[in-house]
XYZ file of C-alpha atoms in Angstrom:
337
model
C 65.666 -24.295 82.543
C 67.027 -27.120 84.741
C 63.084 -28.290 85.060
C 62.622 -28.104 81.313
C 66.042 -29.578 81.279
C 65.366 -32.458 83.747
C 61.462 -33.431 81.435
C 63.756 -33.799 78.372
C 65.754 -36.431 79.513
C 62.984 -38.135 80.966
C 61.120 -38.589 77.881
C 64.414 -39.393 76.084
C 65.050 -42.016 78.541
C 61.735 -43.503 77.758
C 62.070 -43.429 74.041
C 65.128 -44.877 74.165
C 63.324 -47.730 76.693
C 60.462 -47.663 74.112
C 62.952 -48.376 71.212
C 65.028 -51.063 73.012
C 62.090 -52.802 74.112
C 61.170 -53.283 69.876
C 64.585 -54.162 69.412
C 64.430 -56.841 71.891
C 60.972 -57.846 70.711
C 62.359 -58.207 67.232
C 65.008 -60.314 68.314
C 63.047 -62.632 69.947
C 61.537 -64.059 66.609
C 63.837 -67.022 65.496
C 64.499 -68.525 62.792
C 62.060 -71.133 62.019
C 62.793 -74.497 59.767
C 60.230 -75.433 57.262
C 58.102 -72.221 58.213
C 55.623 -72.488 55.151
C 53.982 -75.681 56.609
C 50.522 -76.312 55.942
C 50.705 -73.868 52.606
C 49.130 -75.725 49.417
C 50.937 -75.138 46.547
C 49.920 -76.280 42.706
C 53.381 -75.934 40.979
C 54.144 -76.438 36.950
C 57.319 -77.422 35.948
C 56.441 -77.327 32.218
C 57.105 -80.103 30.027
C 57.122 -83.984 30.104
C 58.036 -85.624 33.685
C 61.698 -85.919 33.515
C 62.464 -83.879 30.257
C 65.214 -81.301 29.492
C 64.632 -77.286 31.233
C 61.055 -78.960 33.228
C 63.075 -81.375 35.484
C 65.733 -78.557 36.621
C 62.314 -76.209 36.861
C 60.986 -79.454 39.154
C 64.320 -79.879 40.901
C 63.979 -76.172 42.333
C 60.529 -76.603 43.065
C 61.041 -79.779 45.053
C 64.807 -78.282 46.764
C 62.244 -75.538 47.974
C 59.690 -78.019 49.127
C 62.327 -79.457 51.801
C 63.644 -76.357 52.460
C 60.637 -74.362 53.296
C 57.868 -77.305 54.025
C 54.859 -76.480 52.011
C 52.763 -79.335 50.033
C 53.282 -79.190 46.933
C 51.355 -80.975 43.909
C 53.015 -81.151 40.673
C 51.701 -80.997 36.735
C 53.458 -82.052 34.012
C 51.982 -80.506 30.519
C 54.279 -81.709 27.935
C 54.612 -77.783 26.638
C 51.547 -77.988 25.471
C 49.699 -74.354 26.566
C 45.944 -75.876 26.322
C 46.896 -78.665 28.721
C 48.173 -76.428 30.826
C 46.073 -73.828 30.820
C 43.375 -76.856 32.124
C 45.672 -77.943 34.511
C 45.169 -74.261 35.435
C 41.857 -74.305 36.493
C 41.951 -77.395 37.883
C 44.501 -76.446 40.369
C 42.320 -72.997 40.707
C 39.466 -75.519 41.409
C 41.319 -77.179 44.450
C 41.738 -73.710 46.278
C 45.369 -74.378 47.162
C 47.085 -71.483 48.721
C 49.196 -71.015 45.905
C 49.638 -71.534 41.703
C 53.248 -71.058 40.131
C 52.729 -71.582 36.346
C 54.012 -70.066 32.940
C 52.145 -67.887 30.955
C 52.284 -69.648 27.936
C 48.396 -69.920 27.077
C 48.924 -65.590 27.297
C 46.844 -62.391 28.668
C 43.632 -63.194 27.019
C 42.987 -66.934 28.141
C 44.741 -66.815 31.579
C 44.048 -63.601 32.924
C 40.477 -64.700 33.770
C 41.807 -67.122 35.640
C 44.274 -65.208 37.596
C 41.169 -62.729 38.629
C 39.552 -65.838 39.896
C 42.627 -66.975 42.008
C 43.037 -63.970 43.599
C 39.328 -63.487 44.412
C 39.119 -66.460 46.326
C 42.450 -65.791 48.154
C 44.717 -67.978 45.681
C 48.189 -66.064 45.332
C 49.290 -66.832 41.481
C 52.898 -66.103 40.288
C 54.217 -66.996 36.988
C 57.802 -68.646 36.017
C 59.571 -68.471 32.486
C 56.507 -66.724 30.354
C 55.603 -63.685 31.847
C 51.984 -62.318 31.915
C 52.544 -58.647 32.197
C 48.808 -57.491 32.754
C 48.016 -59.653 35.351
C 51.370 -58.927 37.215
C 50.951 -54.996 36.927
C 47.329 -55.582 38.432
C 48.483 -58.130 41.708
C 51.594 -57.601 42.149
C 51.184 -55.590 45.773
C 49.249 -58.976 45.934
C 51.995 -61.648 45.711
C 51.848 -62.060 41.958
C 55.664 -62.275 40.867
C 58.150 -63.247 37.956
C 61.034 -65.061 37.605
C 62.799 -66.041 34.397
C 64.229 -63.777 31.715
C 62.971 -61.140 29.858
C 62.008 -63.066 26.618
C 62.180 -60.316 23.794
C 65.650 -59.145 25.381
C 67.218 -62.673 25.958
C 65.964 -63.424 22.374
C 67.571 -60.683 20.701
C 70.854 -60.837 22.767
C 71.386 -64.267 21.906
C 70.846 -63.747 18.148
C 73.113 -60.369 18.589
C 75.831 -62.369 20.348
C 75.753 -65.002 17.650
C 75.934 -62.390 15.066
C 78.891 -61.022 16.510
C 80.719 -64.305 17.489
C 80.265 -65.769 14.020
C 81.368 -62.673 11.923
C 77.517 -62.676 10.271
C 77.508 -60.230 7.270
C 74.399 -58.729 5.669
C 72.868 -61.421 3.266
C 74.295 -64.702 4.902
C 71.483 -66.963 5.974
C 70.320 -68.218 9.364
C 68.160 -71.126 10.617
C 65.472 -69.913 13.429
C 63.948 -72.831 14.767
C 61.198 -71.603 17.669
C 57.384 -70.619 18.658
C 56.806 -67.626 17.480
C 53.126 -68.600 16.926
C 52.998 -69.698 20.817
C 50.882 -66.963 22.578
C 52.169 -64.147 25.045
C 55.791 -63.445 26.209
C 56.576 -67.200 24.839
C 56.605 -66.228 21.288
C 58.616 -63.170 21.749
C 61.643 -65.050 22.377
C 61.611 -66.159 19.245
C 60.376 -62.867 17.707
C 63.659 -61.132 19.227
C 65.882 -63.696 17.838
C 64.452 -63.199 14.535
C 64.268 -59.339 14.540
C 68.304 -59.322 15.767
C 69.315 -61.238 12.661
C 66.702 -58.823 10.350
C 68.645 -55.930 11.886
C 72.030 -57.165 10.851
C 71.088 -58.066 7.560
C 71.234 -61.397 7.452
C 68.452 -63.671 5.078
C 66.433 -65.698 8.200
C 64.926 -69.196 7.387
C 62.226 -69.969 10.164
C 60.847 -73.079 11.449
C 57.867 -73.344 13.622
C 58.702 -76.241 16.229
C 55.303 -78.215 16.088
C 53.330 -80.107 18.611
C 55.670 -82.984 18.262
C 59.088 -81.879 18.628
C 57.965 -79.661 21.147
C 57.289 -82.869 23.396
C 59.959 -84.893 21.989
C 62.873 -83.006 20.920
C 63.702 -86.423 18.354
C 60.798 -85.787 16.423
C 62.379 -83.084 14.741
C 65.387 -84.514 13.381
C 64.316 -85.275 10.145
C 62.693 -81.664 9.988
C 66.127 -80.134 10.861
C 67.842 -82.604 8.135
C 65.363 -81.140 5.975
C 65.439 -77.834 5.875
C 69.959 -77.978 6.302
C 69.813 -79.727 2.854
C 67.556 -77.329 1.325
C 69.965 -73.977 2.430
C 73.462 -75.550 2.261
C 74.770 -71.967 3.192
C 73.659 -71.625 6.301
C 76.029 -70.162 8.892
C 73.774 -69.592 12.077
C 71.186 -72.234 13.714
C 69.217 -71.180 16.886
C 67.480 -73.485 18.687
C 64.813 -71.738 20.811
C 63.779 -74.083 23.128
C 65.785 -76.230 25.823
C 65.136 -79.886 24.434
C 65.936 -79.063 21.065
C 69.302 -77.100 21.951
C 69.566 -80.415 24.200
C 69.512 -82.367 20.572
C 71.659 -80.157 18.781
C 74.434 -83.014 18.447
C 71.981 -85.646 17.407
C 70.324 -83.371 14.626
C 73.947 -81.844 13.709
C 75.432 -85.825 12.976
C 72.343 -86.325 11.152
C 72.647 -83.736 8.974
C 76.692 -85.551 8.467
C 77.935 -81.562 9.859
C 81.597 -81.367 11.502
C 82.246 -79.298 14.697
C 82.004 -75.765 13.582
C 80.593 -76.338 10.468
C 77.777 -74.518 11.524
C 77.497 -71.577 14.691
C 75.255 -73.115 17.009
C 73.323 -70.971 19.415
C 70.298 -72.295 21.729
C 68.738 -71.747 25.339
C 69.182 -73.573 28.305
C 71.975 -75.997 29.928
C 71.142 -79.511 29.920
C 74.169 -82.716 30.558
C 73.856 -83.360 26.291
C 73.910 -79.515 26.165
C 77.258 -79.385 28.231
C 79.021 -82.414 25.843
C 77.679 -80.707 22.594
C 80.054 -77.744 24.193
C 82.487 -79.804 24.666
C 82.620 -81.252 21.329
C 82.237 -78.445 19.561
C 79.133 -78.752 18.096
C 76.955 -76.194 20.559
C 78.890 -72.946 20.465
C 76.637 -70.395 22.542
C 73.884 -71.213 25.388
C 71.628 -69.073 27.273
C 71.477 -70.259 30.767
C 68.137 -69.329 32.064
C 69.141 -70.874 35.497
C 65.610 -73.171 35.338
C 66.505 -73.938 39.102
C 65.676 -70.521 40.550
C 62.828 -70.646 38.120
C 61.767 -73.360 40.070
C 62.616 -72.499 43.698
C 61.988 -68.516 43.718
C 57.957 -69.121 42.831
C 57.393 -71.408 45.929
C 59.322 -68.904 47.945
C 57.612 -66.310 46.727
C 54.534 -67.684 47.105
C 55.888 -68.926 50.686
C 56.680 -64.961 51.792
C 53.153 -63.616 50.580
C 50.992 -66.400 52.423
C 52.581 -66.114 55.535
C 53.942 -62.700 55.735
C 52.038 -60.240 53.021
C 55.287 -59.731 51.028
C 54.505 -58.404 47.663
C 55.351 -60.418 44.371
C 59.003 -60.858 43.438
C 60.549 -59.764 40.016
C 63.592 -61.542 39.574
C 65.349 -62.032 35.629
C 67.574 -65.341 35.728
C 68.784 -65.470 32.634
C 72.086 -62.955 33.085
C 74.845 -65.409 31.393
C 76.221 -67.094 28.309
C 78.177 -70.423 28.491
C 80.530 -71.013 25.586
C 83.413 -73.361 25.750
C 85.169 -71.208 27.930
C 83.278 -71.565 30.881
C 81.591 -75.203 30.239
C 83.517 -77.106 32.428
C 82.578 -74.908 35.450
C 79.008 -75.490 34.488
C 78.870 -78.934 33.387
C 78.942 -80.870 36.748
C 76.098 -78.825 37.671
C 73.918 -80.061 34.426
C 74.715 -83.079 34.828
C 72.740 -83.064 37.971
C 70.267 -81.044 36.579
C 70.628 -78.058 39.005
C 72.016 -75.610 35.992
């Protein structure tokens, strides 16, 4: 007994060796700064260089570049999904380490181009617009999301405005938003729309075309437009960040007071914040474009270097009302919220 007794603790001793040696081995790894030099990384921020939701997108993207040390080239597609989707392949062309992109072009035209990435050892990851397909397939691969889920946010926002505005059943709302846009883009808009159907209320919609979706002051004399021809409308929502940006611009144009009218958009912006503050902006979805930004090169970051698998990450958890504005505000105005 004593011999069996006296073997035991001998190989506990040693596992216990074994075990502390792996601790200490572990331990020994420090942290490292800027530990994803020498990765290549083609990163989209969206829209026009400098606009409203792509510069807080390219402000993330750029805080992550210091932070974390990869080179990273930037493309600007003025929210345009062909431009982009060229842009695409020409960063796929370049064989950079990593791509993170939206999925506005959808499944159909990007997914070849994701299979392409990946073959040649290109991790993709998508910010904003989802691409569900492609994520399912290479995801254990580094393929990630972060941004909100679109159909949800859409159809809480419209819910919330619904409730906030006491909507009844027949009173008539302005949708203004890309439903045509391929993919998880247009569902956004599809939720908004199908919230409002389900409480009854008479929906007016608005396709935002090539124009206003570039410059968000294209579309004032649209929004004039189609306010004078449905004086009774009690809801607008403005699905897209530049255009909620403009919602005191189009709302003076269209000679409407503070309140008038229940405002609801996506996205924080410094114009967004003072359309808040005057009244004119009642209800914002904060999508958080920083993260949207920053997570993607730190996911792609994590995969290159260390295998991790893609990251699934939903941003968009918050309304800002006037309530909470001024908390929020000094963080638009420097384009971080």
């Amino acid at each position: 007994m004593k011999q069996k007794f006296t073997r035991f603790a001998a190989l506990t001793a040693a596992t216990v060796g074994l075990s502390l040696a792996a601790v200490s081995g572990a331990s020994a790894n420090e942290p490292t700064a800027k530990w994803c030099s020498g990765v290549k990384i083609a990163a989209f921020p969206g829209g026009p260089q400098g606009g409203v939701f792509a510069n807080n997108v390219y402000n993330g993207f750029r805080q992550a570049e210091a932070d974390l040390g990869p080179e990273v080239t930037y493309y600007f597609s003025d929210w345009d999904p062909n431009k982009m989707l060229q842009q695409i392949q020409q960063a796929v062309a370049t064989k950079v380490d990593g791509i993170a992109t939206y999925g506005f072009a959808g499944e159909p035209a990007t997914g070849p181009i994701v299979e392409q990435a990946f073959a040649q050892g290109t991790i993709f990851t998508t910010l904003n617009t989802s691409l569900p397909e492609s994520q399912k397939k290479f995801s254990a691969n580094g393929f990630g999301y972060v941004g909100a889920p679109n159909y949800a946010a859409g159809f809480a926002l419209a819910s919330e405005a619904a409730k906030r505005s006491n909507l009844q059943a027949g009173d008539s709302v302005f949708v203004w938003g890309l439903k045509g846009q391929g993919g998880d883009r247009g569902q956004r808009t599809v939720g908004v729309i199908e919230a409002f159907e389900k409480a009854g209320a008479k929906v007016i919609y608005q396709e935002i075309d090539s124009a206003t979706n570039a410059d968000p002051n294209a579309g004032t004399a649209t929004f004039v437009g189609v306010m004078g021809a449905n004086p009774g409308v009690k809801i607008v929502v403005t699905d897209h960040g530049g255009l909620t940006s403009n919602v005191g611009v189009y709302a003076k144009a269209a000679s409407l007071t503070p309140g008038q009218v229940y405002f609801a958009g996506f996205d924080m912006s410094p114009n967004t914040a003072q359309a808040v503050k005057e009244g004119f902006q009642n209800l914002v979805i904060d999508q958080q474009p920083f993260l949207q930004g920053y997570i993607p090169i730190l996911n792609i970051c994590l995969t290159k270097k260390f295998g991790f698998s893609g990251l699934d990450i939903n941003t968009a958890g918050a309304f800002v009302d006037s309530t909470n504005v001024d908390a929020v505000a000094p963080l638009a105005a420097v384009e971080i919220r």
